[in-house]
Amino acid sequence: MSLGFVVGESKPTFVTAITQRALSVGEYIKIGTDEGEILGLVEKSSVSSAAFADVKNFDEASESTEIAEINKRDKTFTAHIGILGFLENLRKGQSIIPAIPPIPGTEITQPSKQDLEEIFSPKNDGWVKIGNLLRNKTIDAKVNLDKIVSRHLGILAMTGMGKSNLVSLVTKQISKLKGTVIIFDYHNDYTTLNIPRINVIDAKINPRLLDADQLSEVLEIRDGANVQQRVLRMAFTKHVKESKEFWSKLENEIDFIVNSEDKKLKEIRTSAYRVQDIIEEAQRRFEDILDPDMGDPISFIKEGRTNILNISELSEKQANVAVAFYLQQLLKDRKDASIARHGKSKRERNYKFNSPIFVIIEEAHVFIPKDHDTSAKYWAAKIAREGRKFGLGLGVVSQRPRSVDLNVLSQMGSFAIMKIIQEDDQRQIASATESTSRELIAQLTSLNVGDAVLVGQWTNLPSLVHVEEVKEKIMGADQSAVNAWANAEKMKEVAVESTQGLVQKDLLLD
């Protein structure tokens, strides 16, 4: 069925069409040319009326309505279409743009269901369903899991638009394949995720495994307290790290500085007293977090499972140190495994994981900030650059893309972009995603909950999809304050009635 015709100036990557009806943004169309059939995506759609062109007041508008109803040629439907490539090549996963633009007057038609299924629902291994095309709901939208591990993934959206649901869905699909996933859960959103093969870990920090600067952050010695940090570096020796009584040994080293008669040490005595207080306070406040006897934290991660690392009890600085430690050790483990697999190491096996790992960092703007350096940011950037060679994929999730480091964000090979309103966020996304046009970026404000623009290597073509809801996800959704207040009031009424009943029973017994 004919939808319309190419008009005006056309280009190999973009055409304008006049159509018989208003086309939806995100709808796919087909253009027939001498070189072959071309698939296009409607990126912008508009409707104009000749009768309303010069309307200046209500009476004119009322009259124009009658004219518009009589004149069947009054409405003009215009579609701005991005050319995606030759249909035959797209079926094979190849995007080849025509060298010659479609000739004005070329007919535009609707692609068949088979055309779209071959492109968006491949039956190849590694492709899994995450939803349906937004404008073609009968077509499954599938993504390539291999590409998110080898080329990384960014999930960006406003709060409440479905980020954690998509993370849960991707995790669920990897879990079905018995893959290894690690989620750094900063807000305790995933600990109740009810899927098979899940391993929830309350993240702890082994201070023995840190360097002095990391320990300073964990103990929350304030930034700029250079002398206190110097005292800690002097005290945090190899003997302290290896001592069975870690805290006692560290306190003894501080005591030595406090009680020393050395002239230079006397000058920092006041700061040493303060470090003593900080260490004592940290042992009390962070008793459940800092554990020098826990061994290697990596040993708690289980291969072939979804590992939820609950870091919600950690302060921002502590969480930063913990995330950095895990990222560093995971990259080292995957490098060691790769070296051993290629027979380049003569040492005994010194790695834990035999298969690829996908690591997801929630609240990425906290750990990979644009405006300052953190240890987590350093290791995330290193994984973004090197991880693909060793089977370590990185997923970054954020509701504030403008605050995420662009160097890391731009190395994500695939993106799911949900509703974004802030222009700063949109500009950051445009800078990080080369395959997303300005017209498509402009549509991000109109997306509904669960809608997403998928771009990059995990999908054959840019697509607008509605993401399937994960019913196994319990937390993460908005809570109803009204219902909670009503339930609380009912509980009070029940408690009062129960108390009155007991009182009356006691009176009768008396």
Short mmCIF file of C-alpha atoms in Angstrom, two decimals:
data_model
loop_
_atom_site.label_atom_id
_atom_site.label_comp_id
_atom_site.label_asym_id
_atom_site.label_seq_id
_atom_site.Cartn_x
_atom_site.Cartn_y
_atom_site.Cartn_z
CA MET A 1 0.00 0.00 0.00
CA SER A 2 1.31 3.42 -0.98
CA LEU A 3 1.99 5.78 1.93
CA GLY A 4 3.27 8.77 -0.05
CA PHE A 5 6.09 10.16 -2.18
CA VAL A 6 9.56 11.64 -1.77
CA VAL A 7 9.49 15.42 -2.31
CA GLY A 8 11.94 18.31 -2.34
CA GLU A 9 15.68 17.79 -2.00
CA SER A 10 16.70 14.28 -1.03
CA LYS A 11 20.04 13.05 0.31
CA PRO A 12 21.60 9.57 0.65
CA THR A 13 20.89 9.71 4.41
CA PHE A 14 17.69 11.75 4.59
CA VAL A 15 14.50 12.44 2.61
CA THR A 16 11.28 14.39 3.05
CA ALA A 17 7.97 12.84 2.07
CA ILE A 18 4.39 13.97 1.62
CA THR A 19 2.12 11.18 2.85
CA GLN A 20 -1.56 10.28 2.76
CA ARG A 21 -1.77 10.11 6.56
CA ALA A 22 0.24 11.32 9.51
CA LEU A 23 3.12 8.91 10.10
CA SER A 24 4.22 8.21 13.66
CA VAL A 25 7.73 9.03 14.82
CA GLY A 26 9.50 5.68 15.06
CA GLU A 27 7.51 4.12 12.21
CA TYR A 28 9.46 2.26 9.50
CA ILE A 29 8.86 2.83 5.79
CA LYS A 30 10.19 1.33 2.55
CA ILE A 31 11.46 3.23 -0.49
CA GLY A 32 11.85 1.47 -3.82
CA THR A 33 14.86 2.56 -5.95
CA ASP A 34 16.73 1.20 -8.98
CA GLU A 35 19.55 0.04 -6.66
CA GLY A 36 17.18 -1.86 -4.40
CA GLU A 37 14.64 -1.40 -1.61
CA ILE A 38 15.64 1.02 1.15
CA LEU A 39 14.40 1.04 4.76
CA GLY A 40 13.79 4.37 6.47
CA LEU A 41 12.78 5.56 9.95
CA VAL A 42 10.35 8.43 10.51
CA GLU A 43 12.26 10.85 12.75
CA LYS A 44 9.93 13.83 12.56
CA SER A 45 6.28 14.15 11.56
CA SER A 46 4.11 17.22 11.03
CA VAL A 47 0.59 18.15 9.89
CA SER A 48 -0.37 21.50 8.34
CA SER A 49 -3.65 22.98 7.10
CA ALA A 50 -4.00 25.55 4.31
CA ALA A 51 -7.31 26.72 5.76
CA PHE A 52 -5.65 27.61 9.06
CA ALA A 53 -2.49 29.14 7.62
CA ASP A 54 -3.43 32.79 8.24
CA VAL A 55 -6.01 32.47 11.00
CA LYS A 56 -5.85 35.44 13.40
CA ASN A 57 -8.95 35.16 15.62
CA PHE A 58 -11.64 32.78 16.89
CA ASP A 59 -14.23 33.62 14.21
CA GLU A 60 -11.73 32.94 11.42
CA ALA A 61 -10.76 29.67 13.10
CA SER A 62 -14.42 28.64 13.30
CA GLU A 63 -14.97 29.41 9.60
CA SER A 64 -11.73 27.66 8.63
CA THR A 65 -12.91 24.51 10.37
CA GLU A 66 -15.86 24.27 8.01
CA ILE A 67 -13.64 24.93 4.97
CA ALA A 68 -11.14 22.30 6.10
CA GLU A 69 -13.88 19.70 6.48
CA ILE A 70 -15.17 20.32 2.95
CA ASN A 71 -11.75 20.48 1.23
CA LYS A 72 -10.16 17.03 1.19
CA ARG A 73 -6.87 18.53 0.00
CA ASP A 74 -6.60 20.90 2.95
CA LYS A 75 -4.31 18.75 5.15
CA THR A 76 -0.65 18.19 4.34
CA PHE A 77 1.16 15.36 6.10
CA THR A 78 4.95 15.72 6.05
CA ALA A 79 7.45 13.11 7.24
CA HIS A 80 11.20 13.57 7.70
CA ILE A 81 12.78 10.19 7.17
CA GLY A 82 16.27 8.98 8.05
CA ILE A 83 17.60 6.38 5.61
CA LEU A 84 18.87 3.27 7.39
CA GLY A 85 20.20 1.27 4.44
CA PHE A 86 19.34 -1.29 1.80
CA LEU A 87 16.75 -3.76 3.07
CA GLU A 88 18.58 -6.80 1.69
CA ASN A 89 21.77 -5.91 3.57
CA LEU A 90 19.90 -5.03 6.76
CA ARG A 91 18.48 -8.55 6.83
CA LYS A 92 22.09 -9.74 7.15
CA GLY A 93 22.90 -7.23 9.87
CA GLN A 94 24.74 -4.85 7.51
CA SER A 95 23.85 -1.18 7.12
CA ILE A 96 24.84 0.08 3.67
CA ILE A 97 23.65 3.58 2.76
CA PRO A 98 22.82 4.17 -0.94
CA ALA A 99 25.31 6.22 -2.94
CA ILE A 100 22.53 7.88 -4.93
CA PRO A 101 19.65 9.53 -3.03
CA PRO A 102 16.06 8.50 -3.85
CA ILE A 103 14.61 10.53 -6.73
CA PRO A 104 11.82 12.98 -5.76
CA GLY A 105 8.53 11.34 -6.72
CA THR A 106 9.68 7.89 -5.58
CA GLU A 107 6.88 6.00 -3.87
CA ILE A 108 7.00 5.21 -0.14
CA THR A 109 5.34 2.01 1.08
CA GLN A 110 4.98 0.06 4.30
CA PRO A 111 7.46 -2.76 4.96
CA SER A 112 6.02 -6.22 5.49
CA LYS A 113 5.96 -7.98 8.85
CA GLN A 114 8.56 -10.42 7.53
CA ASP A 115 10.87 -7.53 6.54
CA LEU A 116 10.80 -6.14 10.08
CA GLU A 117 11.03 -9.52 11.84
CA GLU A 118 14.17 -10.47 9.92
CA ILE A 119 15.84 -7.25 11.06
CA PHE A 120 14.53 -6.72 14.59
CA SER A 121 13.83 -10.31 15.67
CA PRO A 122 16.82 -12.37 14.48
CA LYS A 123 16.70 -16.05 15.35
CA ASN A 124 20.48 -16.21 15.80
CA ASP A 125 22.11 -17.32 19.05
CA GLY A 126 22.69 -14.52 21.54
CA TRP A 127 19.65 -12.48 20.52
CA VAL A 128 17.00 -12.14 23.24
CA LYS A 129 13.65 -10.38 23.41
CA ILE A 130 13.34 -7.25 25.56
CA GLY A 131 10.05 -5.89 24.24
CA ASN A 132 8.21 -4.90 21.07
CA LEU A 133 8.62 -2.20 18.46
CA LEU A 134 6.75 0.85 19.70
CA ARG A 135 4.92 1.51 16.40
CA ASN A 136 4.72 -2.13 15.28
CA LYS A 137 3.61 -3.95 18.42
CA THR A 138 3.42 -7.36 16.72
CA ILE A 139 7.19 -7.29 16.08
CA ASP A 140 9.47 -8.53 18.89
CA ALA A 141 12.43 -6.27 19.64
CA LYS A 142 15.56 -8.35 20.26
CA VAL A 143 19.08 -7.35 21.31
CA ASN A 144 22.45 -9.05 21.00
CA LEU A 145 23.83 -9.92 24.45
CA ASP A 146 27.28 -10.63 23.01
CA LYS A 147 27.62 -6.98 22.05
CA ILE A 148 26.86 -5.58 25.50
CA VAL A 149 29.66 -7.65 27.02
CA SER A 150 32.14 -6.98 24.24
CA ARG A 151 31.20 -3.34 23.57
CA HIS A 152 29.47 -2.20 26.81
CA LEU A 153 26.03 -0.68 27.46
CA GLY A 154 24.61 2.64 28.66
CA ILE A 155 21.07 2.92 30.09
CA LEU A 156 19.99 6.55 30.49
CA ALA A 157 16.65 7.96 31.63
CA MET A 158 14.85 10.21 34.06
CA THR A 159 13.88 8.76 37.43
CA GLY A 160 10.83 6.50 37.18
CA MET A 161 11.01 5.90 33.44
CA GLY A 162 12.03 2.23 33.62
CA LYS A 163 15.83 2.05 33.96
CA SER A 164 15.87 -0.53 36.74
CA ASN A 165 13.19 -2.58 34.95
CA LEU A 166 15.43 -2.76 31.86
CA VAL A 167 18.46 -3.66 34.00
CA SER A 168 16.38 -6.42 35.60
CA LEU A 169 15.24 -7.68 32.19
CA VAL A 170 18.78 -7.79 30.74
CA THR A 171 19.95 -9.51 33.92
CA LYS A 172 17.11 -12.04 33.73
CA GLN A 173 17.99 -12.92 30.12
CA ILE A 174 21.69 -13.38 30.97
CA SER A 175 20.68 -15.48 33.99
CA LYS A 176 18.79 -17.86 31.67
CA LEU A 177 22.10 -18.46 29.89
CA LYS A 178 23.86 -19.03 33.25
CA GLY A 179 26.01 -15.97 32.66
CA THR A 180 27.74 -13.98 35.39
CA VAL A 181 26.31 -10.55 36.24
CA ILE A 182 27.42 -8.19 39.00
CA ILE A 183 25.18 -5.24 39.93
CA PHE A 184 26.47 -2.52 42.24
CA ASP A 185 23.17 -1.73 43.94
CA TYR A 186 23.44 1.75 45.49
CA HIS A 187 19.78 2.10 46.53
CA ASN A 188 18.86 -1.48 47.44
CA ASP A 189 16.66 -1.80 44.33
CA TYR A 190 17.64 -5.34 43.29
CA THR A 191 18.09 -7.37 46.47
CA THR A 192 14.48 -8.58 46.17
CA LEU A 193 14.74 -9.42 42.45
CA ASN A 194 13.02 -12.79 42.26
CA ILE A 195 14.85 -14.61 39.48
CA PRO A 196 16.71 -17.94 39.53
CA ARG A 197 20.40 -18.14 40.32
CA ILE A 198 20.62 -14.91 42.31
CA ASN A 199 23.31 -14.22 44.91
CA VAL A 200 22.79 -11.21 47.20
CA ILE A 201 25.90 -9.91 48.96
CA ASP A 202 25.94 -7.19 51.59
CA ALA A 203 29.12 -5.43 50.52
CA LYS A 204 31.86 -5.15 53.11
CA ILE A 205 35.34 -3.69 52.92
CA ASN A 206 38.49 -5.47 54.05
CA PRO A 207 40.77 -2.60 55.16
CA ARG A 208 43.85 -4.86 54.86
CA LEU A 209 43.45 -4.86 51.08
CA LEU A 210 43.37 -1.07 50.69
CA ASP A 211 46.14 1.44 50.25
CA ALA A 212 46.51 4.37 52.66
CA ASP A 213 44.58 6.82 50.50
CA GLN A 214 41.67 4.39 50.13
CA LEU A 215 41.66 3.70 53.88
CA SER A 216 41.59 7.45 54.49
CA GLU A 217 38.43 7.71 52.36
CA VAL A 218 36.81 4.74 54.08
CA LEU A 219 37.54 6.17 57.55
CA GLU A 220 36.11 9.46 56.25
CA ILE A 221 39.13 11.60 57.01
CA ARG A 222 38.05 14.86 55.45
CA ASP A 223 39.46 16.14 52.18
CA GLY A 224 42.22 18.66 52.74
CA ALA A 225 43.27 17.18 56.10
CA ASN A 226 46.74 16.56 54.69
CA VAL A 227 48.54 16.08 58.00
CA GLN A 228 45.97 13.53 59.23
CA GLN A 229 46.31 11.66 55.94
CA ARG A 230 50.09 11.76 56.34
CA VAL A 231 49.79 10.28 59.86
CA LEU A 232 47.66 7.45 58.53
CA ARG A 233 50.16 6.72 55.73
CA MET A 234 52.97 6.51 58.29
CA ALA A 235 50.98 4.16 60.53
CA PHE A 236 49.43 1.94 57.87
CA THR A 237 52.46 -0.28 57.35
CA LYS A 238 52.88 -3.74 55.90
CA HIS A 239 53.06 -5.11 59.46
CA VAL A 240 49.61 -3.64 60.19
CA LYS A 241 48.13 -5.24 57.07
CA GLU A 242 49.54 -8.65 58.00
CA SER A 243 48.75 -8.51 61.71
CA LYS A 244 46.08 -10.84 63.11
CA GLU A 245 44.88 -7.98 65.33
CA PHE A 246 44.52 -5.38 62.56
CA TRP A 247 42.86 -2.55 64.50
CA SER A 248 45.04 -3.01 67.60
CA LYS A 249 48.20 -2.94 65.53
CA LEU A 250 47.05 0.18 63.65
CA GLU A 251 46.22 1.92 66.94
CA ASN A 252 49.64 0.95 68.34
CA GLU A 253 51.33 2.56 65.35
CA ILE A 254 49.35 5.75 65.93
CA ASP A 255 50.24 5.60 69.66
CA PHE A 256 53.90 5.45 68.73
CA ILE A 257 53.56 8.70 66.78
CA VAL A 258 51.57 10.32 69.62
CA ASN A 259 54.12 9.38 72.31
CA SER A 260 57.28 9.88 70.27
CA GLU A 261 59.82 12.45 71.43
CA ASP A 262 61.07 12.91 67.89
CA LYS A 263 60.91 16.60 67.04
CA LYS A 264 59.27 16.05 63.64
CA LEU A 265 56.66 13.66 65.06
CA LYS A 266 55.85 16.08 67.89
CA GLU A 267 54.78 18.59 65.24
CA ILE A 268 52.03 16.27 64.03
CA ARG A 269 50.95 14.98 67.46
CA THR A 270 47.67 16.91 67.47
CA SER A 271 46.74 15.43 64.09
CA ALA A 272 47.72 11.97 65.33
CA TYR A 273 45.32 12.36 68.27
CA ARG A 274 42.57 13.23 65.80
CA VAL A 275 43.37 10.15 63.66
CA GLN A 276 43.12 8.03 66.83
CA ASP A 277 39.64 9.38 67.46
CA ILE A 278 38.63 8.79 63.82
CA ILE A 279 39.79 5.15 63.94
CA GLU A 280 37.93 4.49 67.21
CA GLU A 281 34.80 6.15 65.84
CA ALA A 282 35.05 4.18 62.58
CA GLN A 283 35.24 0.86 64.43
CA ARG A 284 32.04 1.75 66.26
CA ARG A 285 30.09 3.30 63.36
CA PHE A 286 31.22 0.94 60.61
CA GLU A 287 31.41 -2.32 62.54
CA ASP A 288 29.20 -4.08 59.98
CA ILE A 289 31.05 -2.63 57.00
CA LEU A 290 34.77 -2.76 57.80
CA ASP A 291 35.91 -6.34 58.39
CA PRO A 292 39.65 -7.10 58.35
CA ASP A 293 38.94 -10.82 58.82
CA MET A 294 36.58 -11.32 55.86
CA GLY A 295 39.27 -12.43 53.42
CA ASP A 296 39.04 -11.57 49.73
CA PRO A 297 35.65 -9.95 48.88
CA ILE A 298 35.86 -11.33 45.34
CA SER A 299 35.50 -14.86 46.74
CA PHE A 300 31.86 -14.11 47.59
CA ILE A 301 30.97 -13.54 43.94
CA LYS A 302 29.60 -16.69 42.30
CA GLU A 303 30.21 -17.53 38.68
CA GLY A 304 27.18 -18.22 36.52
CA ARG A 305 24.88 -16.23 38.80
CA THR A 306 23.39 -12.78 39.18
CA ASN A 307 25.39 -11.19 41.99
CA ILE A 308 23.72 -8.22 43.70
CA LEU A 309 26.33 -6.26 45.63
CA ASN A 310 24.29 -4.23 48.09
CA ILE A 311 26.32 -1.08 48.76
CA SER A 312 23.37 0.93 50.10
CA GLU A 313 24.75 0.90 53.65
CA LEU A 314 28.04 2.47 52.57
CA SER A 315 28.68 6.20 52.47
CA GLU A 316 29.45 7.70 49.08
CA LYS A 317 33.21 7.64 49.73
CA GLN A 318 33.12 4.09 51.06
CA ALA A 319 31.01 2.92 48.12
CA ASN A 320 33.47 4.58 45.76
CA VAL A 321 36.37 2.67 47.32
CA ALA A 322 34.42 -0.60 47.29
CA VAL A 323 33.38 -0.28 43.64
CA ALA A 324 36.95 0.64 42.64
CA PHE A 325 38.35 -2.38 44.49
CA TYR A 326 35.93 -4.80 42.84
CA LEU A 327 36.49 -3.34 39.36
CA GLN A 328 40.27 -3.51 39.78
CA GLN A 329 40.20 -7.13 40.98
CA LEU A 330 37.72 -8.24 38.32
CA LEU A 331 39.82 -6.75 35.53
CA LYS A 332 42.94 -8.40 36.96
CA ASP A 333 41.14 -11.74 37.19
CA ARG A 334 39.91 -11.58 33.60
CA LYS A 335 43.39 -10.59 32.38
CA ASP A 336 44.95 -13.52 34.25
CA ALA A 337 42.36 -15.88 32.78
CA SER A 338 43.03 -14.59 29.26
CA ILE A 339 46.81 -14.96 29.67
CA ALA A 340 46.41 -18.51 31.01
CA ARG A 341 43.98 -19.44 28.23
CA HIS A 342 46.53 -18.43 25.61
CA GLY A 343 49.27 -20.37 27.40
CA LYS A 344 51.40 -17.32 28.14
CA SER A 345 51.63 -17.86 31.90
CA LYS A 346 53.89 -20.43 33.55
CA ARG A 347 52.42 -19.79 37.01
CA GLU A 348 49.74 -21.92 38.61
CA ARG A 349 46.14 -20.93 37.98
CA ASN A 350 45.53 -17.63 39.77
CA TYR A 351 42.13 -16.60 38.50
CA LYS A 352 38.58 -17.33 39.72
CA PHE A 353 36.26 -16.82 36.74
CA ASN A 354 36.31 -18.99 33.62
CA SER A 355 33.74 -17.08 31.57
CA PRO A 356 32.85 -13.46 30.67
CA ILE A 357 31.36 -11.11 33.28
CA PHE A 358 28.94 -8.23 32.86
CA VAL A 359 29.25 -5.51 35.52
CA ILE A 360 26.48 -2.93 35.99
CA ILE A 361 27.09 0.33 37.86
CA GLU A 362 23.88 1.97 39.05
CA GLU A 363 23.96 5.73 39.77
CA ALA A 364 26.95 6.05 37.42
CA HIS A 365 27.04 9.84 37.90
CA VAL A 366 28.12 9.18 41.51
CA PHE A 367 30.97 6.80 40.69
CA ILE A 368 31.99 8.09 37.23
CA PRO A 369 31.50 11.86 37.64
CA LYS A 370 32.35 14.36 34.95
CA ASP A 371 33.76 17.10 37.14
CA HIS A 372 36.26 15.27 39.37
CA ASP A 373 38.35 12.11 39.55
CA THR A 374 37.51 9.11 41.70
CA SER A 375 39.17 5.71 42.02
CA ALA A 376 35.99 4.04 40.73
CA LYS A 377 36.02 6.31 37.69
CA TYR A 378 39.65 5.38 36.95
CA TRP A 379 38.91 1.64 36.90
CA ALA A 380 35.60 2.03 35.07
CA ALA A 381 37.42 3.98 32.34
CA LYS A 382 40.07 1.27 32.17
CA ILE A 383 37.44 -1.44 31.77
CA ALA A 384 35.66 0.64 29.12
CA ARG A 385 38.93 0.75 27.16
CA GLU A 386 40.30 -2.73 27.79
CA GLY A 387 37.53 -4.93 29.16
CA ARG A 388 36.26 -6.20 25.81
CA LYS A 389 39.60 -7.95 25.15
CA PHE A 390 39.26 -9.97 28.34
CA GLY A 391 35.53 -10.70 28.50
CA LEU A 392 34.59 -7.99 31.00
CA GLY A 393 31.58 -5.90 29.94
CA LEU A 394 30.50 -2.67 31.58
CA GLY A 395 26.98 -1.28 31.95
CA VAL A 396 26.47 2.29 33.21
CA VAL A 397 23.05 3.41 34.42
CA SER A 398 22.17 7.01 35.23
CA GLN A 399 19.32 9.52 35.39
CA ARG A 400 21.81 12.39 35.01
CA PRO A 401 23.82 11.73 31.81
CA ARG A 402 25.15 15.32 31.89
CA SER A 403 27.05 14.45 35.09
CA VAL A 404 28.67 11.24 33.78
CA ASP A 405 32.22 11.41 32.41
CA LEU A 406 31.97 11.71 28.62
CA ASN A 407 35.16 9.70 28.01
CA VAL A 408 33.55 6.66 29.65
CA LEU A 409 30.07 7.30 28.27
CA SER A 410 31.31 7.63 24.68
CA GLN A 411 32.93 4.17 24.90
CA MET A 412 29.58 2.48 25.45
CA GLY A 413 28.91 0.65 22.19
CA SER A 414 25.17 0.37 22.81
CA PHE A 415 22.53 2.53 24.47
CA ALA A 416 18.99 2.36 25.74
CA ILE A 417 17.75 5.92 26.09
CA MET A 418 14.43 6.51 27.79
CA LYS A 419 12.57 9.73 28.58
CA ILE A 420 14.99 12.66 29.01
CA ILE A 421 13.81 16.27 29.34
CA GLN A 422 16.86 18.31 30.37
CA GLU A 423 18.63 19.84 27.36
CA ASP A 424 22.04 19.36 29.02
CA ASP A 425 21.33 15.63 29.27
CA GLN A 426 20.23 15.51 25.63
CA ARG A 427 23.43 17.27 24.49
CA GLN A 428 25.56 14.82 26.46
CA ILE A 429 23.70 11.89 24.87
CA ALA A 430 24.14 13.40 21.40
CA SER A 431 27.90 13.73 22.05
CA ALA A 432 28.20 10.13 23.28
CA THR A 433 26.02 8.43 20.63
CA GLU A 434 27.09 9.08 17.06
CA SER A 435 24.21 7.10 15.54
CA THR A 436 21.45 9.15 17.18
CA SER A 437 20.13 12.00 15.04
CA ARG A 438 19.03 15.36 16.42
CA GLU A 439 15.46 14.58 15.38
CA LEU A 440 15.48 11.33 17.36
CA ILE A 441 17.03 13.07 20.38
CA ALA A 442 14.24 15.65 20.23
CA GLN A 443 11.66 12.87 20.63
CA LEU A 444 13.05 11.76 24.01
CA THR A 445 10.79 14.21 25.83
CA SER A 446 7.66 12.53 24.43
CA LEU A 447 8.47 8.95 25.47
CA ASN A 448 6.27 7.23 28.05
CA VAL A 449 7.27 4.97 30.92
CA GLY A 450 8.96 1.86 29.52
CA ASP A 451 9.57 3.35 26.06
CA ALA A 452 13.18 3.44 24.88
CA VAL A 453 15.32 4.36 21.91
CA LEU A 454 17.79 1.54 21.26
CA VAL A 455 20.94 2.42 19.34
CA GLY A 456 24.36 0.91 18.85
CA GLN A 457 25.78 -2.51 18.29
CA TRP A 458 23.30 -4.55 20.32
CA THR A 459 20.58 -3.88 17.74
CA ASN A 460 20.69 -4.07 13.95
CA LEU A 461 19.09 -0.63 13.60
CA PRO A 462 18.08 2.33 15.76
CA SER A 463 14.64 1.48 17.08
CA LEU A 464 11.88 2.77 19.34
CA VAL A 465 10.65 -0.03 21.58
CA HIS A 466 8.41 -0.62 24.54
CA VAL A 467 10.36 -2.63 27.10
CA GLU A 468 8.71 -5.69 28.61
CA GLU A 469 7.89 -5.38 32.31
CA VAL A 470 9.76 -7.68 34.68
CA LYS A 471 7.20 -9.04 37.12
CA GLU A 472 9.92 -10.60 39.27
CA LYS A 473 11.15 -7.11 40.21
CA ILE A 474 9.55 -6.09 43.51
CA MET A 475 11.36 -2.90 44.52
CA GLY A 476 12.27 0.20 42.51
CA ALA A 477 8.78 1.40 41.58
CA ASP A 478 7.28 4.58 43.01
CA GLN A 479 5.49 4.05 46.31
CA SER A 480 1.98 5.38 46.87
CA ALA A 481 2.07 7.73 49.85
CA VAL A 482 -1.74 7.99 49.85
CA ASN A 483 -2.19 4.22 50.15
CA ALA A 484 0.53 3.98 52.79
CA TRP A 485 -1.13 6.71 54.90
CA ALA A 486 -4.53 5.03 54.57
CA ASN A 487 -3.12 1.65 55.60
CA ALA A 488 -1.32 3.21 58.56
CA GLU A 489 -4.57 4.80 59.75
CA LYS A 490 -6.41 1.47 59.44
CA MET A 491 -3.71 -0.22 61.52
CA LYS A 492 -4.14 2.44 64.23
CA GLU A 493 -7.93 1.88 64.27
CA VAL A 494 -7.47 -1.89 64.54
CA ALA A 495 -4.98 -1.42 67.41
CA VAL A 496 -7.39 0.88 69.29
CA GLU A 497 -10.30 -1.55 68.86
CA SER A 498 -8.12 -4.43 70.03
CA THR A 499 -7.02 -2.50 73.15
CA GLN A 500 -10.61 -1.52 74.01
CA GLY A 501 -11.70 -5.13 73.67
CA LEU A 502 -9.01 -6.30 76.08
CA VAL A 503 -9.98 -3.61 78.62
CA GLN A 504 -13.66 -4.64 78.48
CA LYS A 505 -12.70 -8.29 78.89
CA ASP A 506 -10.63 -7.47 81.98
CA LEU A 507 -13.57 -5.54 83.51
CA LEU A 508 -15.92 -8.47 82.94
CA LEU A 509 -13.45 -10.87 84.58
CA ASP A 510 -13.16 -8.60 87.61
#
